[in-house]
mmCIF file of C-alpha atoms (C1' of nucleotides) and ligand atoms in Angstrom:
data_model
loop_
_atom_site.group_PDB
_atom_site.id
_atom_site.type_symbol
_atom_site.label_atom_id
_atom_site.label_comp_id
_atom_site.label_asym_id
_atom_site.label_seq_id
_atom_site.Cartn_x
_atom_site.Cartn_y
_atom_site.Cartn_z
ATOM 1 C CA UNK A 1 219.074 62.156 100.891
ATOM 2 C CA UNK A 2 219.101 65.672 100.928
ATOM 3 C CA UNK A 3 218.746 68.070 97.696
ATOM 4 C CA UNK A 4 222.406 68.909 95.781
ATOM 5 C CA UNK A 5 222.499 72.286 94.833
ATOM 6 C CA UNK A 6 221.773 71.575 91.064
ATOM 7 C CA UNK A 7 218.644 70.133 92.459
ATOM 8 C CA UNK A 8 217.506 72.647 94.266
ATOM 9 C CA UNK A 9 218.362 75.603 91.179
ATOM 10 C CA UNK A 10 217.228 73.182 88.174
ATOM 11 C CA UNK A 11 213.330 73.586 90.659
ATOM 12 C CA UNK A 12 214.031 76.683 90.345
ATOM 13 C CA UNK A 13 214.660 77.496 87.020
ATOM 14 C CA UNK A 14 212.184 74.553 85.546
ATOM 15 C CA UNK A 15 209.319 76.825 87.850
ATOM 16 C CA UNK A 16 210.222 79.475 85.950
ATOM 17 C CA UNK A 17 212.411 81.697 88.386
ATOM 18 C CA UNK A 18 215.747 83.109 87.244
ATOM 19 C CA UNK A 19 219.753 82.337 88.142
ATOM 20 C CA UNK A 20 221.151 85.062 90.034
ATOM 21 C CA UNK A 21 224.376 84.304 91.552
ATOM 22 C CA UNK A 22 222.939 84.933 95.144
ATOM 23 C CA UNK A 23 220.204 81.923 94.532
ATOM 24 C CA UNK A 24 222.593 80.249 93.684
ATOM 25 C CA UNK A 25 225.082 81.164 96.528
ATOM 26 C CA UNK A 26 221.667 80.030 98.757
ATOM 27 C CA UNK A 27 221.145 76.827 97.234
ATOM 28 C CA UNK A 28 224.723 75.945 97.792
ATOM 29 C CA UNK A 29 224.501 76.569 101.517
ATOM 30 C CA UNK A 30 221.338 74.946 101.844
ATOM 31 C CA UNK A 31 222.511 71.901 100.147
ATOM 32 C CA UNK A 32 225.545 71.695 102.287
ATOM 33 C CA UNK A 33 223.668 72.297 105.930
ATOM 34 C CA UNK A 34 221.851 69.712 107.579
ATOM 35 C CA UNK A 35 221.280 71.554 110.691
ATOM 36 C CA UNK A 36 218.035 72.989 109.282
ATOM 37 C CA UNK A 37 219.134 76.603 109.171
ATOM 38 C CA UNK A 38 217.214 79.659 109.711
ATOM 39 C CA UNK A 39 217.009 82.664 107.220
ATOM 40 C CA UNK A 40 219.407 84.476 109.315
ATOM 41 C CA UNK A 41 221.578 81.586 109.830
ATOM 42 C CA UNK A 42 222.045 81.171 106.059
ATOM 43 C CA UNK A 43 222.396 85.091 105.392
ATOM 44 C CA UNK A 44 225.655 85.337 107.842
ATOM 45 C CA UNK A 45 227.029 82.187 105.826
ATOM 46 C CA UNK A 46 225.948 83.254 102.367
ATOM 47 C CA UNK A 47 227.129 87.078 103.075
ATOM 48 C CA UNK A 48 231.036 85.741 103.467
ATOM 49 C CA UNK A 49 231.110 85.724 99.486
ATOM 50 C CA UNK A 50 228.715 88.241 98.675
ATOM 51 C CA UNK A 51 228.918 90.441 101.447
ATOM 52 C CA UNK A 52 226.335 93.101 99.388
ATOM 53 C CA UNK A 53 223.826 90.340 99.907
ATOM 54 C CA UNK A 54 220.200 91.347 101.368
ATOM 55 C CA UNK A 55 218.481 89.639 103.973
ATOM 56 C CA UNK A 56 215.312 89.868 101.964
ATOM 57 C CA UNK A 57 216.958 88.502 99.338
ATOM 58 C CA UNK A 58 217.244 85.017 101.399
ATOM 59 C CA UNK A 59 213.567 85.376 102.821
ATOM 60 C CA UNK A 60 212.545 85.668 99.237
ATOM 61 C CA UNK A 61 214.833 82.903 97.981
ATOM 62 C CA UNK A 62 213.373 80.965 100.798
ATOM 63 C CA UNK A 63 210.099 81.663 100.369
ATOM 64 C CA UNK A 64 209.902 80.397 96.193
ATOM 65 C CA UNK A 65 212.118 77.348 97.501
ATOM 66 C CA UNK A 66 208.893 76.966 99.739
ATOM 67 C CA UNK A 67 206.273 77.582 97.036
ATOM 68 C CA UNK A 68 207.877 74.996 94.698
ATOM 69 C CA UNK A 69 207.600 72.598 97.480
ATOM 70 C CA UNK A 70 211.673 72.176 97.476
ATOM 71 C CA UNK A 71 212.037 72.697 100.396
ATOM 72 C CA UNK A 72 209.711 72.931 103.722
ATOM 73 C CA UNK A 73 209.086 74.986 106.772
ATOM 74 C CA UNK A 74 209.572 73.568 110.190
ATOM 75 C CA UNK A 75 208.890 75.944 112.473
ATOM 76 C CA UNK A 76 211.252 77.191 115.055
ATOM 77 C CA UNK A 77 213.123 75.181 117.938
ATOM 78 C CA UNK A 78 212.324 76.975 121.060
ATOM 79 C CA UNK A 79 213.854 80.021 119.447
ATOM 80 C CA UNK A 80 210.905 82.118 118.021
ATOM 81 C CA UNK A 81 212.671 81.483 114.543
ATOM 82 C CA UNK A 82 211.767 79.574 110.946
ATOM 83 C CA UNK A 83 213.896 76.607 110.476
ATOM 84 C CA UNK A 84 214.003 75.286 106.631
ATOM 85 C CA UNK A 85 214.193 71.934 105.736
ATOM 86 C CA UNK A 86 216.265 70.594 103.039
ATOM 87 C CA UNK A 87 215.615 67.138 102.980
ATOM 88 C CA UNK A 88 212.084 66.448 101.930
ATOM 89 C CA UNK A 89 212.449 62.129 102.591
ATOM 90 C CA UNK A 90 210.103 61.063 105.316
ATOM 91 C CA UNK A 91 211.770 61.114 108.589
ATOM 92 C CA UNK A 92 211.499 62.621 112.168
ATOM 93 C CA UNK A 93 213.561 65.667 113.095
ATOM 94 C CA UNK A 94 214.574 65.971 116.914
ATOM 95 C CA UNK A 95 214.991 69.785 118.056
ATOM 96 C CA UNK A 96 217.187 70.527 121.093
ATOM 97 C CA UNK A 97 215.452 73.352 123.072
ATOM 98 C CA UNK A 98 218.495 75.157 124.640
ATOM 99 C CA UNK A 99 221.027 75.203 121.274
ATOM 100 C CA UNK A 100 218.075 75.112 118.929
ATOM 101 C CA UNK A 101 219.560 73.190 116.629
ATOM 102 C CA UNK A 102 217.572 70.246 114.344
ATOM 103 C CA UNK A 103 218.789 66.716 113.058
ATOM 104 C CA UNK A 104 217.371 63.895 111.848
ATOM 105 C CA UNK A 105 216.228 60.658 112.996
ATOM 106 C CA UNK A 106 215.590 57.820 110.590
ATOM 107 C CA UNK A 107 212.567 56.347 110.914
ATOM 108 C CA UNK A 108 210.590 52.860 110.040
ATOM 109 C CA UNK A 109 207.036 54.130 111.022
ATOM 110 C CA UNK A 110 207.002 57.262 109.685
ATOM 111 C CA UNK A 111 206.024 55.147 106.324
ATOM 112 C CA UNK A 112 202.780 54.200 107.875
ATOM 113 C CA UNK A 113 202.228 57.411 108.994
ATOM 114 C CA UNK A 114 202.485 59.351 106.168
ATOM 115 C CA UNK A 115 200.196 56.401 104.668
ATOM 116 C CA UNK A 116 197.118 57.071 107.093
ATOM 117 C CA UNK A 117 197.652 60.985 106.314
ATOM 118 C CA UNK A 118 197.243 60.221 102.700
ATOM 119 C CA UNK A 119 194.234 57.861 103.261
ATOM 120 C CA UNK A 120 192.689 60.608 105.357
ATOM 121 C CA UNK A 121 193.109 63.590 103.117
ATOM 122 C CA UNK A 122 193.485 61.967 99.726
ATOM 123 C CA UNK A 123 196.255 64.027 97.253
ATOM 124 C CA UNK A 124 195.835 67.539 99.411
ATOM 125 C CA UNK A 125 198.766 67.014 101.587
ATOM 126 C CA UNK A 126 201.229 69.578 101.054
ATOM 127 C CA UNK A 127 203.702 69.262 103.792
ATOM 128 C CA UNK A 128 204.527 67.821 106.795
ATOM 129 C CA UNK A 129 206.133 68.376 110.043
ATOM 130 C CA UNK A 130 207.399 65.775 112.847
ATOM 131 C CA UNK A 131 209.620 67.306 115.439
ATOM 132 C CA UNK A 132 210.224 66.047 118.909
ATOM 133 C CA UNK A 133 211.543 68.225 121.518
ATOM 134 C CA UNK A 134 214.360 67.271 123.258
ATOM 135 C CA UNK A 135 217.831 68.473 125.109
ATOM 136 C CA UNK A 136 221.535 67.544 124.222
ATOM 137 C CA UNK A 137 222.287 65.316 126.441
ATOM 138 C CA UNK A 138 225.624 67.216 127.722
ATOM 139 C CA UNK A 139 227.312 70.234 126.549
ATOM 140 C CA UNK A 140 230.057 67.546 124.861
ATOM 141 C CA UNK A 141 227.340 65.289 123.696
ATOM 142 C CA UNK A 142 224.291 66.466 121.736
ATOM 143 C CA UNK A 143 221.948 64.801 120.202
ATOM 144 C CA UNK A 144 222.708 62.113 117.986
ATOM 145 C CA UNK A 145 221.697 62.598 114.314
ATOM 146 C CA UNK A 146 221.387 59.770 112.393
ATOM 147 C CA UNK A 147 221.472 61.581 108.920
ATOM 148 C CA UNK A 148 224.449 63.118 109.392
ATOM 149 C CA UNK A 149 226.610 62.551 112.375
ATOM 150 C CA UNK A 150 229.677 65.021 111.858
ATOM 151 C CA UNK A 151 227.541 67.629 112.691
ATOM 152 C CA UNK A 152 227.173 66.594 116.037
ATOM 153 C CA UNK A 153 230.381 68.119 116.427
ATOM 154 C CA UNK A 154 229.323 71.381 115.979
ATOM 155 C CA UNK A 155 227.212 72.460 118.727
ATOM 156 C CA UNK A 156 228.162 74.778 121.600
ATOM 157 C CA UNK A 157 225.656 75.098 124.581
ATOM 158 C CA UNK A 158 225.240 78.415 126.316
ATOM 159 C CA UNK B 1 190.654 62.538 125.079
ATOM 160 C CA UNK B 2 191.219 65.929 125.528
ATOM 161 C CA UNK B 3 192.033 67.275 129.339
ATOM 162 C CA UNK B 4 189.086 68.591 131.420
ATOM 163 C CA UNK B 5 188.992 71.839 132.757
ATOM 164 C CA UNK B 6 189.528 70.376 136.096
ATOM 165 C CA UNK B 7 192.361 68.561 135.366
ATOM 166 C CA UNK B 8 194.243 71.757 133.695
ATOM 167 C CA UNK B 9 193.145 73.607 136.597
ATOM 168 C CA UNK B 10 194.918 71.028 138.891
ATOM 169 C CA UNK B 11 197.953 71.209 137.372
ATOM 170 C CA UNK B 12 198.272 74.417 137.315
ATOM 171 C CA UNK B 13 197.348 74.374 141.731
ATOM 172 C CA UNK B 14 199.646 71.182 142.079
ATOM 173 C CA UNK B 15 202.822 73.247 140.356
ATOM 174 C CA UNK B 16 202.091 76.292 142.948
ATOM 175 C CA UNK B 17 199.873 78.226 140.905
ATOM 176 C CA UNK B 18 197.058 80.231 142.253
ATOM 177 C CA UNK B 19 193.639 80.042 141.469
ATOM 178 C CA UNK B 20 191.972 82.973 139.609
ATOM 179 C CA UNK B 21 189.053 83.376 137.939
ATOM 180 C CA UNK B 22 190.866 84.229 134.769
ATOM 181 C CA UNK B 23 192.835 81.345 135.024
ATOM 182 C CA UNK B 24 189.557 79.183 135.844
ATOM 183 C CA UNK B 25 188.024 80.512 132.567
ATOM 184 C CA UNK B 26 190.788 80.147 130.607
ATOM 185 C CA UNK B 27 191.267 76.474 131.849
ATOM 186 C CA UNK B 28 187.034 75.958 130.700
ATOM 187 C CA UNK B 29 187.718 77.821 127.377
ATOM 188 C CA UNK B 30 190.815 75.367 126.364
ATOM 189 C CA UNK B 31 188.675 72.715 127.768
ATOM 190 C CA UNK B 32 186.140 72.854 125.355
ATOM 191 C CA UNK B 33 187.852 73.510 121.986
ATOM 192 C CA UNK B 34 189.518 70.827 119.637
ATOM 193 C CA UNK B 35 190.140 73.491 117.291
ATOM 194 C CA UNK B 36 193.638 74.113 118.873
ATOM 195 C CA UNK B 37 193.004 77.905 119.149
ATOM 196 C CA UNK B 38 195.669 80.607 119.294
ATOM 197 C CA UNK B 39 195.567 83.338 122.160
ATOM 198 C CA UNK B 40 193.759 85.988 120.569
ATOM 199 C CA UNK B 41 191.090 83.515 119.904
ATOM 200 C CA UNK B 42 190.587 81.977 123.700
ATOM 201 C CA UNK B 43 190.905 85.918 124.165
ATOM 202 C CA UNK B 44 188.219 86.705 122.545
ATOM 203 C CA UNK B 45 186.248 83.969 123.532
ATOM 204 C CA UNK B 46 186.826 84.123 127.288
ATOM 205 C CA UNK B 47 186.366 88.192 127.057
ATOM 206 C CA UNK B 48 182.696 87.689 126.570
ATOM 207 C CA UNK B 49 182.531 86.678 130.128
ATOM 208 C CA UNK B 50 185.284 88.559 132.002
ATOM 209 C CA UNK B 51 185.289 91.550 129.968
ATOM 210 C CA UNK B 52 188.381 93.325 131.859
ATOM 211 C CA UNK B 53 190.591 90.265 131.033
ATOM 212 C CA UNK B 54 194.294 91.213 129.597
ATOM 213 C CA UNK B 55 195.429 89.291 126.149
ATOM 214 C CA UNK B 56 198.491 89.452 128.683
ATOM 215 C CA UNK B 57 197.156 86.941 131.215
ATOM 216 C CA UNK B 58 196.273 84.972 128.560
ATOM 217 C CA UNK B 59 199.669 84.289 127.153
ATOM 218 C CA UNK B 60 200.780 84.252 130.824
ATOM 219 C CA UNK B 61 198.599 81.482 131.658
ATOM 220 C CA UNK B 62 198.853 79.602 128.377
ATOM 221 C CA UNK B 63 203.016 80.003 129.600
ATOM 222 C CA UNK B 64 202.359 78.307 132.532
ATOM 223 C CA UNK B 65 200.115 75.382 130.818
ATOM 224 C CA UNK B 66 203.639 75.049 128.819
ATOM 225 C CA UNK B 67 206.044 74.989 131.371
ATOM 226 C CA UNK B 68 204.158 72.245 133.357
ATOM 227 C CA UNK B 69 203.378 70.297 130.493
ATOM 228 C CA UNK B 70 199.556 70.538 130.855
ATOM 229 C CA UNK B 71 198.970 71.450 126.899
ATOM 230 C CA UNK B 72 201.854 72.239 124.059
ATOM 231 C CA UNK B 73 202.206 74.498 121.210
ATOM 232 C CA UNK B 74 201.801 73.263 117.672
ATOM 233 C CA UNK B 75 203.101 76.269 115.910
ATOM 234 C CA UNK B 76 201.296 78.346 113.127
ATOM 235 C CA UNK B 77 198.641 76.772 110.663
ATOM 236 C CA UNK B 78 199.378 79.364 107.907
ATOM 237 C CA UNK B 79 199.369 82.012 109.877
ATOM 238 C CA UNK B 80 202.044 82.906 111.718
ATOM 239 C CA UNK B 81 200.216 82.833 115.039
ATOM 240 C CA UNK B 82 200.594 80.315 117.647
ATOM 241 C CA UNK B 83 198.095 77.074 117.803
ATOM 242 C CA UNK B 84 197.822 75.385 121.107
ATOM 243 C CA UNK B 85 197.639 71.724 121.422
ATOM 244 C CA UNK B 86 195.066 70.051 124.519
ATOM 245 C CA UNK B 87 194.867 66.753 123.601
ATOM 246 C CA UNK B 88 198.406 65.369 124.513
ATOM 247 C CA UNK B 89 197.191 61.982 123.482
ATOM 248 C CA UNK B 90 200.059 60.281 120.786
ATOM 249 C CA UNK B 91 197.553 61.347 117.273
ATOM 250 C CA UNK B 92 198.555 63.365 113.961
ATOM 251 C CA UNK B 93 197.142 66.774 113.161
ATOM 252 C CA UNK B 94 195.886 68.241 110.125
ATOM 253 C CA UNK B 95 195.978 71.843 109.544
ATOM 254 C CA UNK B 96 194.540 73.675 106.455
ATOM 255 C CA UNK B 97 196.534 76.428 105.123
ATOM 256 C CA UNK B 98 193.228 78.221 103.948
ATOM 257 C CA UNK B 99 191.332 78.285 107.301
ATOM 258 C CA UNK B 100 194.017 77.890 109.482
ATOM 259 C CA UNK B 101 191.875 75.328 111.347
ATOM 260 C CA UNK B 102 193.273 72.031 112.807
ATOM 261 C CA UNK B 103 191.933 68.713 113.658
ATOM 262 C CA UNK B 104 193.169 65.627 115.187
ATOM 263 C CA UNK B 105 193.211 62.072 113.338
ATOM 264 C CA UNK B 106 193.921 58.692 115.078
ATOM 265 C CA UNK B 107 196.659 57.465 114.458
ATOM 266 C CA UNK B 108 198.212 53.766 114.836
ATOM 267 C CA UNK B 109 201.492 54.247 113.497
ATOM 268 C CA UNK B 110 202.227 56.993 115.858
ATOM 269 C CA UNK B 111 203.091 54.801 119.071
ATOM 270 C CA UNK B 112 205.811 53.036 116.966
ATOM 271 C CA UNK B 113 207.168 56.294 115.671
ATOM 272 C CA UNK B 114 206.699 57.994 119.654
ATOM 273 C CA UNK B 115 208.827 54.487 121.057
ATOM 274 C CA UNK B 116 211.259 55.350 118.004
ATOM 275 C CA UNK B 117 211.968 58.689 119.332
ATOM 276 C CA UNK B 118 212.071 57.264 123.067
ATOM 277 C CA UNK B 119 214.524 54.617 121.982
ATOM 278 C CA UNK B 120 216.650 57.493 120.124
ATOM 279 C CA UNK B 121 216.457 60.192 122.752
ATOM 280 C CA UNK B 122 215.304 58.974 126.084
ATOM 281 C CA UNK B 123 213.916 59.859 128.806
ATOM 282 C CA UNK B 124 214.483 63.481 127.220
ATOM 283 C CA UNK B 125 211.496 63.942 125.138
ATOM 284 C CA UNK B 126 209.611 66.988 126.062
ATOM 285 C CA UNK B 127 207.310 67.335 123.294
ATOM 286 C CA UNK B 128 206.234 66.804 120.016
ATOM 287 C CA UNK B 129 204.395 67.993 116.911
ATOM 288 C CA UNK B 130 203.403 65.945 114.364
ATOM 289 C CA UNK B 131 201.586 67.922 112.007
ATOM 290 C CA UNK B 132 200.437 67.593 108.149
ATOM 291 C CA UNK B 133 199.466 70.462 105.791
ATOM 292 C CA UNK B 134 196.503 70.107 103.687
ATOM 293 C CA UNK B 135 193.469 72.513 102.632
ATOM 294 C CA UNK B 136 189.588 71.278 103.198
ATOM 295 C CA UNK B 137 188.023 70.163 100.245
ATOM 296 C CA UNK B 138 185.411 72.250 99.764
ATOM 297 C CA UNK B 139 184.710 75.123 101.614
ATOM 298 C CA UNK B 140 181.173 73.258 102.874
ATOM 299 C CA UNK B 141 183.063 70.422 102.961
ATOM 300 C CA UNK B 142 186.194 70.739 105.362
ATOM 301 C CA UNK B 143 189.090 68.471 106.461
ATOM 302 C CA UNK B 144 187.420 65.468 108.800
ATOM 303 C CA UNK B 145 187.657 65.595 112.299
ATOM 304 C CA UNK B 146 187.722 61.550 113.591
ATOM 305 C CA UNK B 147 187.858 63.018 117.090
ATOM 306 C CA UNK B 148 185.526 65.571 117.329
ATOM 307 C CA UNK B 149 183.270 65.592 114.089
ATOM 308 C CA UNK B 150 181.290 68.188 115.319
ATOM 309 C CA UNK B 151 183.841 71.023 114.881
ATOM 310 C CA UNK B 152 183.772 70.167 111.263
ATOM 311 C CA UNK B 153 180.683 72.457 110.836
ATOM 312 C CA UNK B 154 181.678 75.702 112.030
ATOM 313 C CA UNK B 155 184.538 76.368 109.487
ATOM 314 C CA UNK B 156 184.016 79.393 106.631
ATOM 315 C CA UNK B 157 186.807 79.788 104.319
ATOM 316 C CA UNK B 158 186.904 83.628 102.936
ATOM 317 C "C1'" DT C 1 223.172 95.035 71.785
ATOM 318 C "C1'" DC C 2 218.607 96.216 73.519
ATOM 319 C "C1'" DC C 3 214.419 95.475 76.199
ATOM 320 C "C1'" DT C 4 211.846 94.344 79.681
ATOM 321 C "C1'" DA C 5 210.161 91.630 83.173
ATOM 322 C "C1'" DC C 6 212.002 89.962 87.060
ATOM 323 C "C1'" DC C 7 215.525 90.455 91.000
ATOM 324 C "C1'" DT C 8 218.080 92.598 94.588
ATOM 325 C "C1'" DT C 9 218.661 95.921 97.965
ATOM 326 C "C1'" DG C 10 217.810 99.217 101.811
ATOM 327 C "C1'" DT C 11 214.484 100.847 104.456
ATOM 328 C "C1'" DA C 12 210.071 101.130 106.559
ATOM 329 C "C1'" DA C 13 205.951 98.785 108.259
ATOM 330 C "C1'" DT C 14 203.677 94.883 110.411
ATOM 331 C "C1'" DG C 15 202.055 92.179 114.054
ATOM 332 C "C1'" DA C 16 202.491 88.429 117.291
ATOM 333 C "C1'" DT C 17 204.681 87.984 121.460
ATOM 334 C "C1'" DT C 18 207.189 89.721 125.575
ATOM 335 C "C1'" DA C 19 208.790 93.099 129.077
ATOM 336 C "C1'" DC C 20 207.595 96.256 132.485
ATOM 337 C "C1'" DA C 21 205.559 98.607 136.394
ATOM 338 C "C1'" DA C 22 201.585 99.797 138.939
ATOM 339 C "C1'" DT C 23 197.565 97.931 141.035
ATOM 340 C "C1'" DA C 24 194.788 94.054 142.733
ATOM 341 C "C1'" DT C 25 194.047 89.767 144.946
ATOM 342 C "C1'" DA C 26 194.660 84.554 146.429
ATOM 343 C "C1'" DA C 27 196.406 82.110 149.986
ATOM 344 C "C1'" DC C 28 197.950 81.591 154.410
ATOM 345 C "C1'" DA C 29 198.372 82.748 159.222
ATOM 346 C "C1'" DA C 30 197.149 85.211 163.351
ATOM 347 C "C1'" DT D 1 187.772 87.932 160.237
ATOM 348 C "C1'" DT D 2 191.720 90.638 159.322
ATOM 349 C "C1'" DG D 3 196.377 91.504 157.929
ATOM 350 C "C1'" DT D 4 200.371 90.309 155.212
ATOM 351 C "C1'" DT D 5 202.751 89.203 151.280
ATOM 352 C "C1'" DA D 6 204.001 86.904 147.355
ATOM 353 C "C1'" DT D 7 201.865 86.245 143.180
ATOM 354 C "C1'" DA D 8 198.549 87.625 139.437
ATOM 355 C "C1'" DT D 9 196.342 90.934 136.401
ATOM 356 C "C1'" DT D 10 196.234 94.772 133.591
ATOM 357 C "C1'" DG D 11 197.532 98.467 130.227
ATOM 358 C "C1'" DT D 12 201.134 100.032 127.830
ATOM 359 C "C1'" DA D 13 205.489 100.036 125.657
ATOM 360 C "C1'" DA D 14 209.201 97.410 123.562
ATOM 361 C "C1'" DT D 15 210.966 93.573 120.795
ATOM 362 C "C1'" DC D 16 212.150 91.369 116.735
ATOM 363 C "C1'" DA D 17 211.330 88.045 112.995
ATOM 364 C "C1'" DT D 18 209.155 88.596 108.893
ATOM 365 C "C1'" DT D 19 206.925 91.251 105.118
ATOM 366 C "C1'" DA D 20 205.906 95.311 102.199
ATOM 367 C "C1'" DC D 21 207.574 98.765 99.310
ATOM 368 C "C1'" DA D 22 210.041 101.421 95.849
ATOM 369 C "C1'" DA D 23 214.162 102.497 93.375
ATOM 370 C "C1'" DG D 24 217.858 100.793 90.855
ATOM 371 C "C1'" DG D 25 220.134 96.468 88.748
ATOM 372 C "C1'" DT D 26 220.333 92.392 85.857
ATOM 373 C "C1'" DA D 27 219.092 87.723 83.479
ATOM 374 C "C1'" DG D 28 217.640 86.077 79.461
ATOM 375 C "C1'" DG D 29 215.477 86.291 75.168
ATOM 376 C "C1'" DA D 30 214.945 88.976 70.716
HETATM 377 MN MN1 MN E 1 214.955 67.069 108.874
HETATM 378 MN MN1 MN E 2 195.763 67.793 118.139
HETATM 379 ZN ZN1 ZN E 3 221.496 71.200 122.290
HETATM 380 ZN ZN1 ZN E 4 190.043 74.927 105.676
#
DNA sequence: TCCTACCTTGTAATGATTACAATATAACAA
DNA sequence: TTGTTATATTGTAATCATTACAAGGTAGGA
């Protein structure tokens, strides 16, 4: 359910904005991470192929994916850092407070929710966050993402 | 719904805290506000009566709330400043990007989505936001409050 | 190919939050 | 009540993610 890359440029470009190969180089890494990566997190990756890439230049990226509405903000995970998210379906995202990391939960009554939201405020939603703090269970077993299981794998613990 | 002061104040003395005035007024100030204010603002509002308190205590207090569970943090509204949340009552909040202001709406879809979460992660939950984006309608007119209507009146949008 | 408005980059500024150290005081016991 | 001590408060300095800025680069249309 999350954007592909060609998604996520063809917002771009139909808003107006311009192909540069670093958006581009972004939107790739965002479409491939379901981990709901930070600015920084996507800068490291992003700088492996164009390592004359800015740090701004993400934020910026970031920040017109954002005004689009291609993407959201979810707010940080016990780190005091902006974590993006790619997939804009309803669901709940569970944050792990000591590896900081995000995945997704699938979710029946989100639905609902999102239905009384709209009832309440009409068509001036904008966005939406639902994130439940949490801790990986064990250093070998985080938490369980629904979305996307192989990226359970991933995590290390301090 | 929202905790009384006494009740903050006696979690704070049942977790080993001491009692202070600061920490007493602080306790009243959060109290009485369904505006989930940031620090500066209980700051400000608490200063009029303890003039030599520190915006330091405040965050230090506001840290202890945290760690013993007494209120949570809901992020930023717009602004990248910290809102505090009170009412730890299962509900949805609504923010508004122009004021920064947010309010509380019932919810009955929430529970299902909370035992969701449960069912997914445990005993492990620590916390949760569940917060929707929006802008008031008018600036006379702004987002509705089914908690505390009142609050509804003292918004000005600039 | 040329133009120009938009983009990228490096660096500097911002501002909320946190760290620190000196002073004050709540809580407990004598 | 008084003394003791661990904890709290305060003012200031540091942190660090994010944003602002200006100079040079480039996408995209003519
Ligand atoms: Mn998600
Ligand atoms: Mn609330
Ligand atoms: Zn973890
Ligand atoms: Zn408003």
């Amino acid at each position: 359910m999350a954007k592909s890359s060609n998604e996520l440029l063809e917002a771009l470009k139909s808003a107006g904005f311009r192909m540069t190969p670093q958006r581009t180089a972004i939107c790739y890494v965002l479409s491939q991470r379901f981990d709901h990566p930070t600015a920084q997190s996507i800068y490291e990756q992003v700088r492996a192929e164009h390592p004359s890439l800015s740090l701004t230049t993400v934020y910026q990226t970031l920040d017109s994916l954002l005004k689009i509405g291609a993407i959201t903000s979810l707010g940080n995970a016990g780190d005091d850092t902006i974590h993006f998210e790619v997939n804009t379906d309803p669901h709940i995202n569970l944050a792990c407070l000591t590896c900081h990391r995000i995945c997704d939960l699938r979710s029946e009554a989100i639905h609902a929710l999102e239905k009384e939201v709209q009832q309440a405020v009409g068509s001036k939603v904008l966005s939406g966050r639902v994130v439940y703090y949490s801790e990986c269970l064990e250093k070998s077993n985080p938490l369980e993402c629904t979305y996307h299981p192989s990226v359970n794998q991933e995590v290390v613990h301090g």
